[in-house]
Amino acid sequence: MLPTLLLIFAGVLVGGALSLHRQGAPRGAVVVTGLLAVLATAAGVLWLLPGDGS
């Protein structure tokens, strides 16, 4: 369930970054939001990868 929530959160962050960009927000806010979206996506995908269980 957590990977799904992380991927949903990443989608919300991507939408937020696009909205911030369209509204003319400072570049730093857009970049931080985009980086958080990338991190949430990476975390969700990596959580789904099979591991050794340790």
PDB file of C-alpha atoms in Angstrom:
ATOM      1  CA  MET A   1       0.000   0.000   0.000  1.00  0.00           C
ATOM      2  CA  LEU A   2       2.847   2.419   0.748  1.00  0.00           C
ATOM      3  CA  PRO A   3       4.310   2.301  -2.788  1.00  0.00           C
ATOM      4  CA  THR A   4       0.904   3.169  -4.201  1.00  0.00           C
ATOM      5  CA  LEU A   5       0.576   6.126  -1.848  1.00  0.00           C
ATOM      6  CA  LEU A   6       4.068   7.310  -2.744  1.00  0.00           C
ATOM      7  CA  LEU A   7       3.270   7.179  -6.463  1.00  0.00           C
ATOM      8  CA  ILE A   8      -0.007   9.040  -5.919  1.00  0.00           C
ATOM      9  CA  PHE A   9       1.876  11.651  -3.879  1.00  0.00           C
ATOM     10  CA  ALA A  10       4.425  11.955  -6.686  1.00  0.00           C
ATOM     11  CA  GLY A  11       1.615  12.655  -9.143  1.00  0.00           C
ATOM     12  CA  VAL A  12       0.218  15.362  -6.888  1.00  0.00           C
ATOM     13  CA  LEU A  13       3.679  16.912  -6.615  1.00  0.00           C
ATOM     14  CA  VAL A  14       4.152  16.880 -10.395  1.00  0.00           C
ATOM     15  CA  GLY A  15       0.820  18.635 -10.787  1.00  0.00           C
ATOM     16  CA  GLY A  16       1.840  21.126  -8.131  1.00  0.00           C
ATOM     17  CA  ALA A  17       5.140  21.841  -9.848  1.00  0.00           C
ATOM     18  CA  LEU A  18       3.375  22.440 -13.164  1.00  0.00           C
ATOM     19  CA  SER A  19       0.839  24.693 -11.492  1.00  0.00           C
ATOM     20  CA  LEU A  20       3.559  26.663  -9.730  1.00  0.00           C
ATOM     21  CA  HIS A  21       5.424  27.092 -13.003  1.00  0.00           C
ATOM     22  CA  ARG A  22       2.317  28.316 -14.824  1.00  0.00           C
ATOM     23  CA  GLN A  23       1.581  30.814 -12.061  1.00  0.00           C
ATOM     24  CA  GLY A  24       5.064  32.282 -12.275  1.00  0.00           C
ATOM     25  CA  ALA A  25       6.287  31.085  -8.888  1.00  0.00           C
ATOM     26  CA  PRO A  26       9.970  31.481  -8.030  1.00  0.00           C
ATOM     27  CA  ARG A  27      12.174  28.944  -9.789  1.00  0.00           C
ATOM     28  CA  GLY A  28      13.391  27.547  -6.460  1.00  0.00           C
ATOM     29  CA  ALA A  29       9.886  26.534  -5.406  1.00  0.00           C
ATOM     30  CA  VAL A  30       9.274  24.797  -8.724  1.00  0.00           C
ATOM     31  CA  VAL A  31      12.620  22.971  -8.569  1.00  0.00           C
ATOM     32  CA  VAL A  32      12.109  21.829  -4.969  1.00  0.00           C
ATOM     33  CA  THR A  33       8.623  20.557  -5.755  1.00  0.00           C
ATOM     34  CA  GLY A  34       9.916  18.759  -8.834  1.00  0.00           C
ATOM     35  CA  LEU A  35      12.754  17.154  -6.882  1.00  0.00           C
ATOM     36  CA  LEU A  36      10.329  15.953  -4.233  1.00  0.00           C
ATOM     37  CA  ALA A  37       8.207  14.430  -7.001  1.00  0.00           C
ATOM     38  CA  VAL A  38      11.244  12.610  -8.406  1.00  0.00           C
ATOM     39  CA  LEU A  39      12.197  11.324  -4.948  1.00  0.00           C
ATOM     40  CA  ALA A  40       8.659  10.101  -4.242  1.00  0.00           C
ATOM     41  CA  THR A  41       8.547   8.350  -7.617  1.00  0.00           C
ATOM     42  CA  ALA A  42      11.926   6.710  -7.070  1.00  0.00           C
ATOM     43  CA  ALA A  43      10.933   5.585  -3.572  1.00  0.00           C
ATOM     44  CA  GLY A  44       7.655   4.086  -4.810  1.00  0.00           C
ATOM     45  CA  VAL A  45       9.306   2.235  -7.673  1.00  0.00           C
ATOM     46  CA  LEU A  46      12.252   0.989  -5.623  1.00  0.00           C
ATOM     47  CA  TRP A  47       9.895  -0.246  -2.916  1.00  0.00           C
ATOM     48  CA  LEU A  48       8.218  -2.450  -5.521  1.00  0.00           C
ATOM     49  CA  LEU A  49      11.451  -4.065  -6.689  1.00  0.00           C
ATOM     50  CA  PRO A  50      12.101  -7.528  -5.317  1.00  0.00           C
ATOM     51  CA  GLY A  51      14.872  -7.697  -2.770  1.00  0.00           C
ATOM     52  CA  ASP A  52      16.646 -10.217  -0.622  1.00  0.00           C
ATOM     53  CA  GLY A  53      14.427  -9.420   2.362  1.00  0.00           C
ATOM     54  CA  SER A  54      17.201  -8.336   4.708  1.00  0.00           C
TER      55      SER A  54
END
